[in-house]
Amino acid sequence: MAAPKFENPIVRWIDYRLPVFTFMHHEMHEYPTPKNLNYWWNFGSLAGFMLIVMILTGIMLAMHYTPHVDHAFDSVERIRRDVPFGWLIQFIHMNGASFFFILVYIHIFRGLYYGSYKSPREILWILGVVILLLMMATAFMGYVLPWGQMSFWGATVITNLFSAIPLVGEHIVSWLWGGFAVDNATLNRFYSLHYLLPFVIVGVVVLHVVALHTHGSNNPLGIELRGKQDSIPFHPYYTIKDMFGLGLFLTIFCLFVFFAPDYLGHPDNYVPANPLVTPPHIVPEWYFLPFFAILRAIPDKLLGVVAMFAAIAVLFILPWLDRSPVRSARFRPIYKQVFWLLVLDCLVLGYIGSQPAEGWYIHIGRLATIYYFAHFFVILPLLSVFERPRPLPLSIGEPVLGGGSSPPAGGGGAGAMERA
Amino acid sequence: MRNRLIGAALAAALGLAVLPGAASAAGAGPQPPEREWSFNGIFGSFDRAALQRGYQVYREVCAACHGMRLMFYRNLTQIGLSEAAAKAEAANAFVVDGPDSEGEMFERPGKLSDRFVSPFPNDNAAKAANGGALPPDLSLIAKNQAAGPDYIAAVLTGYADPPEGMEMGETQSYNMYFSGHRISMPPPLFDDLVEYADGTPATVEQMAVDVSHFLMFAAEPQLEDRHRLGVKVVIFLLVLTGLLYALKRKVWSDLH
């Protein structure tokens, strides 16, 4: 692609020496994007937007927050009560964490449904899983900072998990704590890392976008672009579509921030941390509940921890577990159904995670855990072999030109070629 | 509490199957009855008269045992007291200050910039004076209970005779809404315990509701700002989103 001609002489002068404007023109303006992306493709840019919101509000909160066990709780209340618009910044940051996870979870399930993790996008997908892990670590440490009861006891429970590691477990735990209990040293290092990790996330997001722009977006049909007629420039088509999605998202987000700011939180975190009083039910934030359910589903502590981490780690090898050459679930009649079963399974795990581990909750939690892993380790490999995909369209343009979704006559052949 | 309903409705609209409230409610006593509060809903605001009556109940009854360390006397101007009246309230309290130039601590009348003075110097003193039970600080009680002000009003009006066969400790009372039903706080309210300046009859129900109203204010003094700004922001975003949708349609129209 030829370098664009810039009218502004200053822009031209800079671009000749440092081609940032050419770069922006290529990657944000003319970047060819499949023309059939649906609204599920909005969630990546929304998550990127949310990352920026979290960093900006976080920097402002850090200007008023005091990372000390005696002052942390009160300094957060001080922000809410006395800092001008501090309540707004704090509620945006607090609810922003939840919404960041909502966006990213939808983004991930979109990738699962349309097979966005398949060749040549494996590294793009793996970088995404790295971002998820970094987000989880950041969110966990951020939740500790207000130093409420759930902050303290959540930190105690989760850091204690590492004591399950044979031989070195106890050492790792006191190394994480910086002492012999969750205390001031723990709070300080969590604060330090909570400030650092978001910038690491930004770095991985850059790599994620570089990988994305190498082969471009997947699309709802899951087939490659066959030529110019299949793609449209990113700007203005997807910039305006993303802007509209952003407006819709912000409206919903603001309804929570302004009218139900505590709905997604836990009331116990409005009680200052007290190492001598254990809350009756220690539950993590909602976005960790499915993993918490997997942890508790297994009676052995070490195996429970392994299973919990494996539940995320399995995503790293997903591109090699699902060997079906067809990406989109639209053309995979059985995968389409097991996909929704997986969604349901994750919701069930989330519900079980929020309930006390007793009675039939335990059994449902175990069944749901088994199904979760069976989906990845049994169902997907088997489907790769036994599922007969429906014929793929020849190109993105074709089903549109052919009038509706009826597969064209040559579709079967094309599907076979696609598979070859 | 209608705010929880708003949250649930929003969550349902998002397809979120999480109900954190359900998790925290597990194991607690019966669900407190829902009451109508003027601060609920997106246009909700505090009732200044109720806040002032509630503050009076706190000061004359609750403050004997419960502190509110996150409240400042200056916050009283937000419940409708004049600055002079708030200063007078502050001056009624004795604040330990110092050390002075001699190195001695001294007591002085409170100022607007002082926090509410707690009834006990520390938690152990509070426990010693209350048969071993610690009266919780009330600054955030309307937020750290799942049912919020509904819960406070329910506990304050929920005293009853213990059911047949239930053993109660010497300093314990039976309460329908307190977790475990054994509460170490004796029934704090009796009819006409306080005399309201505005002539409102001081029934137990009235005082319980008023003080719950005040405690909700204490837990989130900026609640009204939040609602007022929220209405503007959401209306702005709805208009903006509508315009963006129209623009999206226009930009994409040349493709179809």
XYZ file of C-alpha atoms in Angstrom:
676
model
C 0.000 0.000 0.000
C 1.368 3.388 -0.972
C 2.030 5.944 1.723
C -0.847 8.410 1.950
C -0.383 12.037 0.856
C -0.806 14.414 3.769
C -1.896 17.961 3.040
C -0.620 19.541 6.233
C 3.084 20.440 5.748
C 3.873 19.901 9.448
C 2.342 16.443 9.332
C 4.321 15.737 6.146
C 7.541 16.978 7.784
C 7.060 14.783 10.830
C 5.878 11.784 8.847
C 8.953 11.896 6.611
C 11.136 11.524 9.695
C 8.894 9.437 11.957
C 6.066 7.787 9.995
C 3.489 7.798 12.781
C 0.839 9.288 10.525
C 1.425 6.697 7.830
C 1.230 4.040 10.513
C -2.031 5.426 11.877
C -3.425 5.701 8.362
C -2.591 2.072 7.634
C -3.691 0.552 10.917
C -6.689 2.652 11.842
C -7.964 4.136 8.618
C -7.593 1.844 5.640
C -7.016 -1.352 7.672
C -9.158 -3.805 5.674
C -11.833 -5.350 7.866
C -14.359 -8.042 6.935
C -17.574 -6.317 5.992
C -19.798 -8.825 7.801
C -18.669 -8.295 11.412
C -21.649 -8.305 13.764
C -22.041 -6.498 17.058
C -20.224 -9.261 18.967
C -17.074 -7.805 17.392
C -17.558 -4.568 19.360
C -16.382 -6.041 22.625
C -12.652 -6.001 21.896
C -12.500 -2.252 21.398
C -14.877 -1.770 24.331
C -12.499 -3.747 26.563
C -9.628 -1.595 25.319
C -11.636 1.505 26.179
C -12.364 0.132 29.641
C -8.665 -0.548 30.237
C -7.953 3.135 29.608
C -10.815 4.186 31.902
C -9.487 1.936 34.660
C -5.952 3.302 34.333
C -7.090 6.934 34.342
C -9.470 6.585 37.289
C -6.886 4.428 39.077
C -4.195 7.097 38.738
C -6.595 9.648 40.210
C -7.548 7.351 43.086
C -3.882 6.692 43.832
C -3.435 10.413 44.453
C -5.715 10.147 47.485
C -5.361 6.553 48.617
C -3.182 5.579 51.589
C -1.750 2.048 51.443
C -1.550 1.332 55.144
C -3.620 -1.103 57.182
C -4.636 1.657 59.603
C -5.604 4.190 56.955
C -6.542 2.381 53.740
C -10.236 1.870 54.573
C -10.695 5.425 55.796
C -8.799 6.897 52.860
C -11.207 5.190 50.441
C -14.134 6.578 52.445
C -12.405 9.962 52.396
C -12.290 9.757 48.599
C -16.009 8.940 48.514
C -17.047 11.624 50.971
C -14.680 14.567 50.750
C -12.680 14.522 47.511
C -14.565 16.530 44.861
C -16.204 13.951 42.572
C -14.137 11.325 44.364
C -17.294 9.238 44.758
C -17.709 9.272 40.978
C -14.115 8.266 40.258
C -14.253 5.548 42.910
C -17.580 4.125 41.730
C -16.393 4.162 38.103
C -13.237 2.286 39.081
C -15.071 -0.171 41.336
C -17.840 -0.958 38.827
C -15.383 -0.627 35.962
C -13.582 -3.742 37.164
C -16.812 -5.732 36.959
C -17.693 -4.349 33.550
C -14.188 -4.922 32.239
C -14.714 -8.596 33.048
C -18.199 -8.640 31.500
C -16.746 -7.215 28.281
C -13.771 -9.554 28.248
C -15.857 -12.636 29.016
C -18.220 -11.796 26.135
C -15.168 -11.145 23.943
C -13.777 -14.580 24.867
C -17.057 -16.400 24.254
C -17.348 -14.632 20.896
C -13.897 -16.021 20.061
C -15.035 -19.472 21.146
C -18.236 -19.356 19.086
C -16.651 -18.153 15.872
C -13.425 -20.153 16.233
C -11.262 -17.045 16.353
C -8.470 -19.010 18.060
C -7.770 -21.170 15.022
C -4.876 -20.882 12.579
C -3.428 -18.374 11.890
C -4.637 -16.618 15.067
C -3.299 -18.959 17.785
C -0.814 -16.440 19.179
C -3.435 -13.707 19.075
C -5.640 -15.973 21.203
C -2.824 -16.959 23.585
C -1.959 -13.304 24.168
C -5.618 -12.785 24.993
C -5.469 -15.509 27.640
C -2.347 -13.836 29.064
C -4.323 -10.599 29.294
C -7.117 -12.450 31.115
C -4.654 -13.847 33.660
C -3.071 -10.433 34.202
C -6.532 -8.899 34.611
C -7.427 -11.483 37.224
C -4.258 -10.831 39.203
C -4.797 -7.072 38.955
C -8.462 -7.280 39.957
C -7.711 -9.570 42.886
C -5.042 -7.250 44.255
C -7.180 -4.191 43.617
C -10.024 -5.691 45.633
C -7.646 -5.977 48.608
C -6.779 -2.280 48.614
C -9.930 -0.857 50.330
C -9.016 -3.154 53.235
C -12.553 -4.160 54.075
C -13.525 -7.525 55.529
C -13.819 -9.223 52.127
C -10.569 -7.623 50.986
C -8.730 -9.056 53.938
C -10.348 -12.472 54.033
C -10.339 -12.881 50.276
C -6.621 -12.146 50.270
C -6.105 -14.601 53.128
C -8.021 -17.415 51.438
C -6.498 -16.965 47.977
C -2.883 -16.509 49.095
C -3.281 -19.536 51.371
C -4.047 -21.632 48.284
C -0.363 -21.538 47.438
C 0.408 -23.394 50.662
C -0.969 -26.486 48.891
C 2.165 -26.648 46.765
C 4.320 -29.486 48.168
C 7.560 -28.653 49.996
C 7.817 -24.970 49.151
C 4.157 -23.984 49.618
C 4.532 -22.450 53.067
C 7.585 -20.498 51.965
C 5.791 -19.169 48.913
C 2.899 -18.009 51.065
C 5.066 -16.076 53.513
C 6.969 -14.687 50.536
C 3.678 -13.471 49.033
C 2.602 -12.000 52.360
C 5.944 -10.442 53.178
C 5.444 -11.764 56.692
C 3.519 -14.385 58.607
C 0.023 -13.112 57.936
C -1.806 -10.861 55.498
C -0.673 -7.527 56.881
C 0.759 -4.150 55.977
C 3.558 -5.602 53.854
C 0.964 -7.579 51.875
C -1.151 -4.484 51.323
C 1.860 -2.495 50.148
C 3.093 -5.042 47.645
C -0.423 -5.579 46.322
C -0.753 -1.833 45.849
C 2.586 -1.676 44.082
C 1.680 -4.550 41.752
C -1.868 -3.272 41.237
C -0.325 -0.092 39.875
C 2.231 -1.935 37.756
C 0.225 -4.724 36.135
C -2.225 -2.550 34.155
C 0.737 -1.159 32.225
C 1.924 -4.700 31.564
C -1.599 -5.377 30.283
C -1.280 -2.379 27.965
C 1.929 -3.903 26.610
C 0.297 -7.264 25.963
C -2.716 -5.524 24.418
C -0.346 -3.835 21.957
C 1.027 -7.257 20.998
C -2.551 -8.586 20.825
C -3.434 -5.832 18.353
C -0.254 -6.341 16.335
C -1.109 -10.029 16.033
C -4.675 -9.106 15.106
C -3.586 -6.720 12.386
C -1.257 -9.307 10.888
C -4.081 -11.501 9.641
C -7.020 -9.256 10.324
C -10.250 -9.994 12.149
C -11.984 -13.311 11.956
C -15.637 -12.923 10.940
C -19.007 -14.568 11.608
C -18.575 -16.912 8.629
C -15.086 -17.863 9.767
C -13.730 -17.882 6.219
C -10.786 -15.978 4.796
C -11.258 -12.765 2.853
C -11.313 -13.653 -0.846
C -10.553 -10.190 -2.155
C -11.307 -6.496 -1.961
C -15.061 -6.963 -2.241
C -15.083 -8.831 1.103
C -13.526 -6.053 3.150
C -14.204 -2.454 4.002
C -11.828 0.125 5.494
C -11.886 0.218 9.288
C -12.599 3.919 9.185
C -15.310 5.158 8.946
C -17.333 1.930 8.970
C -16.106 0.292 12.135
C -15.085 3.453 13.944
C -18.715 4.619 13.851
C -20.038 1.151 14.657
C -17.671 0.968 17.647
C -18.698 4.470 18.714
C -22.363 3.508 18.669
C -21.581 0.361 20.680
C -19.595 2.466 23.109
C -22.519 4.824 23.612
C -24.807 1.913 24.345
C -22.297 0.341 26.707
C -21.636 3.595 28.572
C -25.365 4.077 29.101
C -25.684 0.680 30.768
C -22.442 1.191 32.694
C -23.578 4.570 33.980
C -26.908 3.141 35.137
C -24.888 0.971 37.504
C -22.375 3.653 38.499
C -25.058 6.214 39.345
C -28.035 4.135 40.443
C -26.756 0.780 41.721
C -23.067 1.301 42.477
C -22.925 -1.322 45.207
C -25.018 -3.975 43.495
C -22.080 -5.940 42.122
C -20.057 -5.610 45.325
C -20.310 -7.284 48.698
C -21.727 -5.395 51.703
C -19.094 -6.895 54.021
C -16.440 -4.802 52.317
C -17.999 -1.768 54.014
C -16.739 -3.237 57.289
C -13.082 -2.436 58.012
C -10.779 -5.477 57.881
C -10.610 -7.323 61.173
C -8.224 -10.285 61.414
C -10.079 -11.506 64.520
C -13.550 -11.761 62.953
C -14.111 -14.136 60.041
C -17.159 -13.346 57.880
C -19.670 -16.237 57.748
C -19.288 -16.637 53.970
C -16.135 -15.576 52.225
C -16.947 -15.168 48.552
C -14.775 -13.634 45.837
C -16.008 -11.001 43.419
C -18.579 -12.382 40.971
C -16.126 -12.639 38.085
C -14.098 -15.244 39.995
C -17.081 -17.340 41.106
C -16.889 -20.031 38.356
C -13.223 -20.643 39.174
C -13.975 -20.548 42.895
C -16.607 -23.255 42.299
C -14.051 -25.425 40.492
C -11.591 -24.929 43.344
C -14.143 -26.099 45.902
C -15.488 -28.932 43.764
C -12.370 -30.982 44.393
C -11.918 -32.328 47.923
C -8.117 -32.263 47.762
C -6.652 -28.786 48.284
C -3.698 -29.163 45.922
C -5.764 -30.765 43.166
C -8.411 -28.087 43.623
C -5.839 -25.359 43.075
C -4.442 -27.223 40.068
C -7.937 -27.606 38.604
C -8.702 -23.927 39.150
C -5.610 -22.821 37.273
C -6.094 -25.564 34.669
C -9.554 -24.133 33.948
C -7.819 -21.063 32.523
C -4.657 -22.794 31.288
C -6.744 -25.080 29.075
C -7.513 -22.027 26.976
C -3.824 -21.800 26.054
C -3.950 -25.153 24.267
C -7.476 -24.761 22.921
C -6.276 -24.202 19.316
C -4.780 -27.699 19.414
C -7.682 -29.381 21.188
C -10.219 -28.238 18.622
C -8.806 -29.553 15.335
C -11.904 -28.933 13.255
C -10.830 -26.900 10.210
C -14.127 -25.008 10.240
C -14.009 -21.927 12.455
C -17.502 -20.588 12.806
C -20.113 -22.445 14.862
C -22.618 -21.413 12.182
C -21.369 -24.297 10.090
C -20.788 -26.714 12.979
C -24.201 -28.079 13.994
C -23.008 -30.005 17.058
C -20.365 -27.535 18.231
C -23.010 -24.823 18.157
C -24.968 -26.776 20.766
C -22.045 -27.714 23.004
C -20.937 -24.082 22.907
C -24.186 -23.035 24.551
C -23.887 -25.926 26.996
C -20.476 -24.553 27.965
C -21.976 -21.094 28.500
C -24.693 -22.636 30.658
C -22.077 -24.684 32.523
C -20.062 -21.540 33.318
C -23.199 -19.797 34.605
C -24.010 -22.823 36.780
C -20.439 -22.806 38.116
C -20.794 -19.106 38.868
C -24.002 -19.687 40.790
C -22.505 -22.605 42.727
C -19.483 -20.461 43.552
C -21.743 -17.902 45.202
C -23.456 -20.476 47.410
C -22.113 -22.159 50.547
C -20.349 -25.456 49.800
C -22.941 -27.778 51.306
C -25.633 -30.278 50.355
C -26.486 -30.726 46.718
C -24.553 -27.586 45.744
C -21.422 -29.720 46.103
C -22.695 -32.374 43.712
C -23.841 -29.889 41.100
C -20.505 -28.094 41.425
C -18.661 -31.342 40.790
C -20.783 -32.294 37.796
C -20.355 -28.820 36.313
C -16.593 -28.982 36.882
C -16.356 -32.354 35.177
C -18.395 -31.076 32.269
C -16.205 -27.982 31.955
C -13.076 -30.047 31.473
C -14.874 -32.682 29.395
C -15.879 -29.937 26.982
C -12.261 -29.136 26.248
C -10.559 -32.496 26.634
C -13.197 -34.920 25.337
C -15.957 -33.211 23.373
C -13.842 -30.836 21.265
C -11.262 -33.454 20.149
C -14.073 -35.905 19.330
C -16.055 -33.299 17.427
C -12.958 -32.490 15.370
C -13.175 -36.049 14.064
C -16.851 -36.939 14.006
C -18.723 -33.719 13.318
C -19.822 -33.139 9.713
C -19.688 -29.386 9.148
C -22.202 -27.738 6.875
C -20.878 -26.437 3.546
C -19.036 -23.132 3.784
C -19.848 -20.218 1.499
C -17.240 -19.387 -1.142
C -16.710 -15.872 0.085
C -18.126 -13.275 2.421
C -19.608 -11.419 -0.532
C -21.334 -14.480 -1.907
C -24.127 -15.160 0.589
C -24.969 -11.475 0.473
C -25.043 -11.388 -3.332
C -26.783 -14.768 -3.502
C -29.688 -13.344 -1.542
C -29.918 -14.618 1.998
C -28.403 -17.534 3.784
C -29.220 -20.366 1.336
C -25.920 -22.115 0.625
C -24.857 -21.721 -3.009
C -24.614 -24.702 -5.303
C -20.827 -24.804 -5.243
C -20.769 -24.425 -1.474
C -20.137 -28.070 -0.732
C -17.112 -28.120 -2.937
C -15.799 -24.967 -1.378
C -16.264 -26.428 2.058
C -14.273 -29.464 1.055
C -11.550 -27.241 -0.327
C -11.552 -25.235 2.857
C -11.021 -28.400 4.810
C -8.282 -29.705 2.557
C -34.944 -1.870 49.005
C -35.685 -0.516 45.589
C -32.036 0.108 44.742
C -31.514 -3.619 44.890
C -34.461 -4.046 42.549
C -32.902 -1.561 40.134
C -29.679 -3.513 40.312
C -31.448 -6.791 39.743
C -33.364 -5.365 36.805
C -30.181 -3.964 35.281
C -28.386 -7.245 35.821
C -31.254 -9.195 34.295
C -31.187 -6.850 31.312
C -27.523 -7.689 30.896
C -28.196 -11.399 31.224
C -26.081 -11.609 34.341
C -26.945 -14.661 36.359
C -25.140 -13.431 39.449
C -26.927 -12.489 42.595
C -24.293 -11.458 45.129
C -27.075 -10.393 47.461
C -28.284 -13.965 47.652
C -24.859 -15.149 48.779
C -24.672 -12.696 51.652
C -28.243 -13.280 52.724
C -27.653 -16.988 53.231
C -27.687 -17.907 56.893
C -29.095 -14.587 58.091
C -32.449 -14.201 59.779
C -35.702 -13.537 57.970
C -35.648 -10.935 55.188
C -36.460 -7.492 56.662
C -39.686 -6.018 55.274
C -39.107 -3.543 52.457
C -40.001 0.033 53.231
C -40.520 3.066 51.075
C -37.559 5.444 51.341
C -37.482 8.868 49.755
C -33.855 8.291 48.712
C -34.665 5.197 46.654
C -35.076 5.284 42.900
C -33.203 7.308 40.349
C -34.742 10.618 41.455
C -34.541 9.765 45.156
C -33.386 12.366 47.668
C -33.196 12.638 51.431
C -36.041 14.034 53.507
C -34.356 16.840 55.497
C -36.915 16.732 58.310
C -36.451 12.963 58.683
C -32.659 13.384 58.651
C -32.817 15.944 61.447
C -35.175 13.795 63.510
C -32.933 10.802 62.834
C -29.869 12.722 63.943
C -31.689 13.664 67.116
C -32.436 9.989 67.811
C -28.812 9.087 67.139
C -27.475 11.807 69.418
C -29.913 11.233 72.260
C -30.132 7.434 72.135
C -27.638 5.568 69.946
C -24.638 7.813 70.661
C -24.566 6.563 74.242
C -22.893 3.409 72.914
C -22.295 3.746 69.146
C -19.702 5.943 67.503
C -19.785 7.358 63.942
C -16.161 7.977 63.250
C -16.572 8.785 59.543
C -18.997 11.652 60.226
C -17.837 15.215 60.810
C -19.889 17.917 62.520
C -19.658 19.874 59.265
C -21.765 17.108 57.653
C -24.681 18.367 59.778
C -25.052 21.377 57.490
C -25.921 18.850 54.756
C -28.954 17.617 56.711
C -30.364 21.120 56.828
C -28.870 22.519 60.026
C -27.641 26.094 59.760
C -23.920 26.598 60.191
C -24.536 28.206 63.579
C -26.671 25.240 64.686
C -24.038 22.774 63.471
C -21.353 24.727 65.339
C -23.483 24.592 68.472
C -23.867 20.821 68.061
C -20.120 20.469 67.697
C -19.480 22.662 70.727
C -21.580 20.318 72.868
C -18.920 17.647 72.430
C -15.626 17.538 74.198
C -12.739 16.771 71.907
C -9.381 15.604 73.172
C -6.711 17.689 71.476
C -3.056 18.321 71.933
C -0.379 18.072 72.955
C -0.243 21.770 73.873
C 2.972 23.746 74.275
C 3.441 22.164 77.699
C 3.138 18.702 76.155
C -0.217 18.053 77.817
C -3.386 16.764 76.146
C -6.420 18.914 76.791
C -10.139 18.948 76.140
C -11.825 21.637 74.115
C -15.309 22.125 72.642
C -15.770 20.503 69.248
C -15.522 22.364 65.940
C -17.139 21.767 62.556
C -13.930 20.132 61.341
C -13.992 17.510 64.108
C -15.222 13.971 63.664
C -18.187 12.868 65.764
C -16.765 12.112 69.176
C -17.055 8.415 69.996
C -18.603 7.438 73.311
C -15.661 5.220 74.249
C -11.935 5.878 73.912
C -11.331 2.457 72.328
C -13.003 -0.857 71.491
C -11.980 -2.547 74.721
C -13.517 0.226 76.778
C -16.676 -0.130 74.680
C -16.780 -3.884 75.282
C -16.112 -3.523 79.006
C -19.045 -1.150 79.325
C -21.380 -3.397 77.301
C -21.031 -6.815 78.838
C -18.345 -7.905 76.390
C -20.257 -6.993 73.230
C -18.843 -4.341 70.922
C -21.411 -1.782 69.729
C -20.509 -1.398 66.022
C -19.614 1.959 64.556
C -22.676 3.204 62.697
C -21.021 5.299 59.955
C -21.496 2.655 57.277
C -24.070 0.310 58.773
C -26.609 1.256 56.091
C -24.161 -0.059 53.490
C -22.546 -3.000 55.209
C -25.829 -4.818 55.743
C -27.321 -6.421 52.658
C -30.769 -4.942 53.310
C -29.356 -1.545 54.336
C -31.796 0.856 56.021
C -34.557 -1.773 55.850
C -32.399 -3.942 58.094
C -31.702 -1.172 60.612
C -35.389 -0.286 60.935
C -36.291 -3.982 61.159
C -33.832 -4.683 63.979
C -34.863 -1.587 65.919
C -38.514 -2.640 65.761
C -37.885 -6.401 65.761
C -37.676 -7.106 69.501
C -40.010 -9.788 70.803
C -40.272 -12.445 73.494
C -38.016 -15.400 72.695
C -39.803 -18.488 71.384
C -40.548 -21.329 73.797
C -37.373 -23.097 74.897
C -34.832 -20.646 73.463
C -32.108 -19.961 75.991
C -31.089 -16.323 76.188
C -27.924 -15.015 77.848
C -28.231 -12.570 80.701
C -27.512 -9.510 78.569
C -29.191 -10.819 75.420
C -32.534 -9.983 73.909
C -34.515 -11.816 71.262
C -34.688 -10.036 67.917
C -36.571 -11.331 64.885
C -34.202 -9.822 62.318
C -30.801 -10.055 63.997
C -28.611 -12.860 62.679
C -28.889 -15.703 65.200
C -31.720 -13.796 66.967
C -29.642 -13.170 70.094
C -28.731 -9.501 70.233
C -26.678 -7.935 73.002
C -28.305 -4.546 72.537
C -31.327 -4.202 74.840
C -34.389 -2.708 73.102
C -33.141 0.865 72.600
C -36.386 2.632 71.678
C -39.568 3.313 73.642
C -42.475 5.508 72.665
C -41.778 9.161 73.453
C -38.138 8.473 74.284
C -37.203 11.663 72.460
C -39.201 14.822 71.986
C -39.134 15.873 68.330
C -38.784 19.603 67.785
C -41.220 19.464 64.853
C -43.921 17.851 66.941
C -43.906 14.497 65.151
C -45.155 11.814 67.552
C -42.081 9.842 68.647
C -43.338 6.290 68.245
C -40.844 3.437 68.141
C -41.640 2.950 64.440
C -41.160 6.667 63.700
C -37.836 6.857 65.516
C -36.571 3.644 63.907
C -37.418 4.905 60.424
C -35.955 8.343 61.088
C -32.668 7.069 62.435
C -32.389 4.587 59.542
C -32.908 7.500 57.169
C -30.135 9.427 58.917
C -27.810 6.414 58.879
C -28.298 6.023 55.133
C -27.239 9.634 54.779
C -24.218 8.967 56.982
C -23.222 5.970 54.867
C -23.379 7.971 51.644
C -23.676 11.748 52.155
C -23.126 12.288 48.408
C -26.093 10.099 47.379
C -28.143 13.045 46.143
C -25.253 14.335 44.009
C -24.952 10.867 42.544
C -28.627 10.683 41.584
C -28.754 14.232 40.208
C -25.649 13.847 38.057
C -26.689 10.351 37.009
C -29.981 11.522 35.506
C -28.160 14.158 33.440
C -25.427 11.786 32.326
C -27.817 9.025 31.285
C -30.062 11.434 29.351
C -26.968 12.829 27.606
C -25.748 9.334 26.757
C -29.130 8.261 25.412
C -29.215 11.257 23.065
C -25.589 10.738 22.055
C -26.147 7.043 21.407
C -29.211 7.825 19.318
C -27.204 10.277 17.215
C -24.373 7.781 16.844
C -26.851 5.159 15.689
C -28.248 7.535 13.070
C -24.710 8.332 11.941
C -23.842 4.637 11.778
C -26.884 3.998 9.602
C -25.883 6.855 7.318
C -22.242 5.782 7.017
C -23.189 2.169 6.311
C -26.025 3.024 3.912
C -23.681 3.149 0.887
C -22.695 -0.471 1.480
C -26.124 -2.011 1.065
